């Protein structure tokens, strides 16, 4: 699956550059650079943000559940997670301790 590469990059806080179709892969939004014309690294380095803000939530299952609900306009039937994000209390605690960038 080609998206795994991008999800891994997003999870590490990077902004991948791709030739993927921006319409078909619009769910990545501005977290991916859609560039099909100029692959000159010198030119790209001059135009890209050296410290991009990336929505790391794109790799979380709960994010995609909410995204799918919003796309279809109804709340779909998902697994019944007691804490709302599918993680154990220990996993949620570990995530809360991490230093995540703030997203607008």
Coordinates of N, CA, C and O in Angstrom, one line a residue:
X1 N 0.8 -1.2 0.0 CA 0.0 0.0 0.0 C 0.9 1.2 0.0 O 1.7 1.4 0.9
X2 N 0.7 2.1 -1.0 CA 1.6 3.2 -1.2 C 1.4 4.3 0.0 O 2.3 5.0 0.3
X3 N 0.2 4.4 0.5 CA 0.0 5.4 1.6 C 0.8 5.1 2.8 O 1.0 6.1 3.6
X4 N 1.2 3.9 3.1 CA 1.9 3.6 4.3 C 3.2 4.4 4.4 O 3.6 4.9 5.4
X5 N 3.9 4.6 3.2 CA 5.1 5.4 3.2 C 4.8 6.9 3.7 O 5.5 7.4 4.5
X6 N 3.7 7.4 3.2 CA 3.3 8.8 3.6 C 2.9 8.9 5.1 O 3.2 9.8 5.7
X7 N 2.2 7.9 5.5 CA 1.7 7.8 6.9 C 2.9 7.7 7.8 O 2.9 8.4 8.9
X8 N 3.9 6.9 7.5 CA 5.1 6.9 8.3 C 5.8 8.2 8.3 O 6.3 8.7 9.4
X9 N 5.9 8.9 7.2 CA 6.6 10.2 7.1 C 5.8 11.2 8.0 O 6.4 12.0 8.7
X10 N 4.5 11.2 7.9 CA 3.7 12.1 8.7 C 3.8 11.8 10.2 O 3.9 12.8 11.0
X11 N 3.9 10.6 10.5 CA 4.0 10.2 11.9 C 5.3 10.7 12.5 O 5.5 10.9 13.7
X12 N 6.3 10.8 11.7 CA 7.6 11.3 12.1 C 7.7 12.9 12.0 O 8.8 13.4 12.3
X13 N 6.6 13.5 11.6 CA 6.6 15.0 11.6 C 7.2 15.6 10.4 O 7.6 16.7 10.4
X14 N 7.3 14.8 9.3 CA 7.9 15.3 8.1 C 6.7 15.6 7.1 O 5.6 15.1 7.2
X15 N 7.0 16.3 6.0 CA 6.0 16.6 5.0 C 6.5 16.0 3.7 O 7.4 16.5 3.0
X16 N 6.0 14.8 3.3 CA 6.5 14.2 2.1 C 6.1 14.9 0.8 O 5.1 15.6 0.8
X17 N 7.0 14.7 -0.1 CA 6.7 15.3 -1.5 C 6.3 14.1 -2.4 O 6.9 13.0 -2.3
X18 N 5.3 14.3 -3.1 CA 4.7 13.2 -3.9 C 4.2 13.6 -5.2 O 4.0 14.7 -5.5
X19 N 4.1 12.6 -6.1 CA 3.4 12.7 -7.4 C 2.0 12.2 -7.3 O 1.3 12.1 -8.4
X20 N 1.5 11.9 -6.2 CA 0.1 11.4 -6.0 C -0.9 12.5 -6.5 O -0.6 13.7 -6.4
X21 N -2.0 12.0 -7.0 CA -3.0 13.0 -7.5 C -3.6 13.8 -6.3 O -4.1 13.2 -5.3
X22 N -3.5 15.1 -6.3 CA -4.0 15.9 -5.2 C -5.5 15.8 -4.9 O -5.9 16.0 -3.8
X23 N -6.3 15.4 -5.9 CA -7.7 15.2 -5.7 C -8.0 13.9 -5.0 O -8.7 13.8 -4.0
X24 N -7.4 12.8 -5.6 CA -7.6 11.5 -5.0 C -7.1 11.3 -3.6 O -7.6 10.6 -2.8
X25 N -6.0 12.1 -3.3 CA -5.4 12.0 -2.0 C -5.6 13.2 -1.2 O -4.7 13.6 -0.4
X26 N -6.7 13.9 -1.4 CA -7.0 15.2 -0.7 C -7.1 15.0 0.8 O -7.0 16.0 1.6
X27 N -7.3 13.8 1.3 CA -7.4 13.6 2.7 C -6.1 13.9 3.4 O -6.1 14.1 4.6
X28 N -5.0 13.9 2.7 CA -3.7 14.4 3.3 C -3.7 15.9 3.5 O -2.9 16.4 4.2
X29 N -4.5 16.6 2.7 CA -4.6 18.0 2.8 C -3.2 18.7 2.6 O -2.5 18.3 1.7
X30 N -2.9 19.7 3.4 CA -1.7 20.5 3.2 C -0.5 19.8 3.9 O 0.6 20.4 4.0
X31 N -0.7 18.6 4.4 CA 0.4 17.8 5.1 C 1.3 17.1 4.1 O 2.3 16.5 4.5
X32 N 1.0 17.2 2.8 CA 1.8 16.6 1.8 C 2.0 17.6 0.7 O 1.2 18.4 0.4
X33 N 3.2 17.6 0.1 CA 3.5 18.5 -1.0 C 3.3 17.8 -2.3 O 3.9 16.8 -2.6
X34 N 2.3 18.2 -3.0 CA 1.9 17.6 -4.3 C 2.7 18.4 -5.4 O 2.5 19.5 -5.7
X35 N 3.7 17.7 -5.9 CA 4.6 18.4 -6.9 C 4.9 17.4 -8.0 O 5.5 16.3 -7.8
X36 N 4.4 17.7 -9.2 CA 4.6 16.8 -10.3 C 5.5 17.5 -11.4 O 5.7 16.9 -12.5
X37 N 6.1 18.6 -11.1 CA 6.8 19.3 -12.2 C 8.3 19.6 -11.9 O 9.1 19.4 -12.8
X38 N 8.6 20.0 -10.7 CA 10.0 20.4 -10.4 C 10.6 19.5 -9.3 O 10.2 19.7 -8.1
X39 N 11.4 18.6 -9.7 CA 12.1 17.7 -8.7 C 13.5 18.1 -8.4 O 14.3 17.3 -7.9
X40 N 13.9 19.3 -8.8 CA 15.2 19.8 -8.6 C 15.3 20.1 -7.1 O 14.6 20.9 -6.5
X41 N 16.2 19.4 -6.4 CA 16.3 19.5 -4.9 C 16.7 20.9 -4.5 O 16.2 21.4 -3.4
X42 N 17.6 21.6 -5.2 CA 17.9 22.9 -4.9 C 16.7 23.9 -4.9 O 16.5 24.6 -4.0
X43 N 15.9 23.7 -6.0 CA 14.7 24.6 -6.1 C 13.7 24.2 -5.0 O 13.1 25.1 -4.4
X44 N 13.6 22.9 -4.7 CA 12.6 22.5 -3.7 C 13.1 23.1 -2.3 O 12.2 23.5 -1.5
X45 N 14.3 23.0 -2.0 CA 14.8 23.5 -0.7 C 14.6 24.9 -0.5 O 14.4 25.4 0.6
X46 N 14.6 25.7 -1.6 CA 14.3 27.1 -1.5 C 12.9 27.5 -1.3 O 12.5 28.5 -0.7
X47 N 12.0 26.6 -1.7 CA 10.5 26.9 -1.6 C 9.8 26.2 -0.4 O 8.8 26.7 0.0
X48 N 10.4 25.1 0.1 CA 9.7 24.4 1.2 C 10.0 25.0 2.6 O 11.1 25.5 2.8
X49 N 9.1 24.9 3.4 CA 9.3 25.3 4.8 C 10.2 24.4 5.5 O 10.0 23.2 5.6
X50 N 11.3 24.9 6.1 CA 12.3 24.0 6.7 C 11.8 23.3 8.0 O 12.3 22.3 8.5
X51 N 10.7 23.9 8.6 CA 10.1 23.4 9.8 C 8.6 23.3 9.6 O 7.8 24.0 10.2
X52 N 8.2 22.3 8.8 CA 6.8 22.2 8.5 C 6.0 21.8 9.7 O 6.4 21.0 10.6
X53 N 4.7 22.3 9.8 CA 3.8 21.8 10.8 C 3.0 20.8 10.2 O 2.3 21.0 9.2
X54 N 3.0 19.6 10.8 CA 2.3 18.4 10.2 C 1.3 17.9 11.2 O 1.6 17.8 12.4
X55 N 0.2 17.5 10.7 CA -0.9 17.0 11.5 C -0.6 15.5 11.7 O -1.0 14.6 10.9
X56 N 0.0 15.1 12.8 CA 0.4 13.7 13.1 C -0.8 12.9 13.4 O -0.8 11.7 13.4
X57 N -2.0 13.5 13.6 CA -3.2 12.8 13.9 C -3.6 12.0 12.7 O -4.4 11.0 12.8
X58 N -3.1 12.3 11.5 CA -3.5 11.5 10.3 C -3.1 10.1 10.4 O -3.7 9.3 9.6
X59 N -2.3 9.7 11.3 CA -1.9 8.3 11.4 C -2.7 7.6 12.5 O -2.5 6.4 12.7
X60 N -3.6 8.3 13.2 CA -4.4 7.7 14.3 C -5.7 7.2 13.7 O -6.4 7.8 12.9
X61 N -6.1 6.0 14.2 CA -7.3 5.4 13.8 C -8.5 6.3 14.1 O -9.5 6.4 13.3
X62 N -8.5 6.9 15.3 CA -9.7 7.7 15.7 C -9.9 8.9 14.7 O -11.0 9.3 14.4
X63 N -8.8 9.4 14.2 CA -8.9 10.5 13.2 C -9.6 10.1 12.0 O -10.5 10.8 11.5
X64 N -9.3 8.9 11.5 CA -9.9 8.4 10.3 C -11.4 8.0 10.5 O -12.2 8.2 9.6
X65 N -11.7 7.6 11.7 CA -13.1 7.3 12.0 C -13.9 8.6 12.0 O -15.0 8.6 11.4
X66 N -13.4 9.6 12.6 CA -14.1 10.9 12.6 C -14.1 11.5 11.1 O -15.1 12.0 10.7
X67 N -13.0 11.3 10.4 CA -13.0 11.8 9.0 C -14.1 11.1 8.1 O -14.8 11.7 7.4
X68 N -14.2 9.7 8.3 CA -15.2 9.0 7.5 C -16.6 9.4 7.9 O -17.5 9.6 7.1
X69 N -16.8 9.6 9.2 CA -18.1 10.1 9.7 C -18.5 11.4 9.0 O -19.6 11.6 8.6
X70 N -17.5 12.3 8.9 CA -17.8 13.7 8.4 C -18.0 13.6 6.9 O -18.8 14.3 6.3
X71 N -17.3 12.6 6.2 CA -17.5 12.5 4.7 C -18.9 12.0 4.4 O -19.5 12.4 3.4
X72 N -19.4 11.1 5.2 CA -20.7 10.5 4.9 C -21.9 11.2 5.5 O -23.0 11.0 5.2
X73 N -21.5 12.1 6.5 CA -22.5 12.9 7.1 C -23.3 12.3 8.2 O -24.3 12.8 8.7
X74 N -22.9 11.1 8.6 CA -23.6 10.4 9.7 C -22.5 9.7 10.6 O -21.4 9.5 10.2
X75 N -22.9 9.3 11.8 CA -22.0 8.6 12.7 C -22.1 7.1 12.3 O -23.1 6.5 12.5
X76 N -21.0 6.6 11.8 CA -21.0 5.2 11.4 C -20.8 4.3 12.6 O -20.4 4.8 13.7
X77 N -21.1 3.0 12.5 CA -21.0 2.1 13.6 C -19.5 1.6 13.7 O -19.1 0.9 12.8
X78 N -18.8 2.0 14.7 CA -17.4 1.6 14.9 C -17.3 0.7 16.1 O -18.3 0.6 16.8
X79 N -16.1 0.2 16.3 CA -15.9 -0.6 17.6 C -16.2 0.3 18.7 O -15.9 1.5 18.7
X80 N -16.7 -0.2 19.8 CA -17.0 0.6 21.0 C -15.8 0.7 21.9 O -15.5 -0.1 22.7
X81 N -15.1 1.8 21.7 CA -13.9 2.1 22.5 C -14.4 2.9 23.7 O -15.0 3.9 23.6
X82 N -14.0 2.4 24.9 CA -14.5 3.1 26.1 C -13.9 4.5 26.3 O -14.5 5.3 26.9
X83 N -12.6 4.7 25.8 CA -12.1 6.0 26.0 C -12.1 6.9 24.8 O -11.5 7.9 24.7
X84 N -12.8 6.4 23.7 CA -13.0 7.2 22.5 C -11.8 7.2 21.5 O -12.0 7.7 20.4
X85 N -10.7 6.7 21.9 CA -9.6 6.7 20.9 C -9.0 5.3 20.6 O -8.1 5.2 19.9
X86 N -9.6 4.3 21.2 CA -9.1 2.9 21.0 C -7.8 2.5 21.7 O -7.3 1.5 21.4
X87 N -7.3 3.4 22.5 CA -6.1 3.1 23.2 C -6.4 2.7 24.7 O -7.4 3.1 25.3
X88 N -5.5 1.9 25.2 CA -5.6 1.5 26.7 C -5.3 2.8 27.5 O -4.8 3.8 27.0
X89 N -5.6 2.7 28.8 CA -5.4 3.9 29.6 C -3.9 4.1 29.7 O -3.4 5.3 29.7
X90 N -3.1 3.1 29.7 CA -1.6 3.2 29.7 C -1.1 3.9 28.4 O -0.3 4.8 28.5
X91 N -1.6 3.5 27.3 CA -1.2 4.1 26.0 C -1.6 5.6 25.9 O -0.9 6.4 25.5
X92 N -2.8 5.9 26.4 CA -3.3 7.2 26.4 C -2.4 8.1 27.3 O -2.0 9.2 27.0
X93 N -2.0 7.5 28.5 CA -1.1 8.3 29.4 C 0.2 8.5 28.7 O 0.8 9.6 28.9
X94 N 0.8 7.6 28.0 CA 2.0 7.8 27.4 C 2.0 8.8 26.3 O 2.8 9.7 26.1
X95 N 0.9 8.8 25.5 CA 0.7 9.9 24.5 C 0.6 11.2 25.1 O 1.1 12.2 24.6
X96 N -0.1 11.3 26.2 CA -0.3 12.6 26.9 C 1.0 13.2 27.4 O 1.2 14.4 27.5
X97 N 2.0 12.3 27.7 CA 3.3 12.8 28.2 C 4.2 13.2 27.0 O 5.2 13.9 27.3
X98 N 3.9 12.9 25.8 CA 4.7 13.2 24.7 C 4.6 14.7 24.3 O 3.5 15.3 24.5
X99 N 5.6 15.3 23.7 CA 5.6 16.7 23.3 C 5.2 16.8 21.9 O 6.0 16.6 21.0
X100 N 3.9 17.0 21.6 CA 3.4 17.0 20.3 C 3.3 18.5 19.8 O 3.0 19.4 20.6
X101 N 3.5 18.8 18.5 CA 3.4 20.2 18.1 C 1.9 20.6 18.1 O 1.0 19.7 18.0
X102 N 1.6 21.8 18.3 CA 0.3 22.3 18.4 C -0.2 22.6 17.0 O 0.5 23.2 16.2
X103 N -1.4 22.1 16.7 CA -2.0 22.3 15.3 C -3.2 23.2 15.4 O -4.0 23.2 16.3
X104 N -3.3 24.1 14.4 CA -4.4 25.0 14.4 C -5.7 24.3 13.9 O -5.6 23.4 13.2

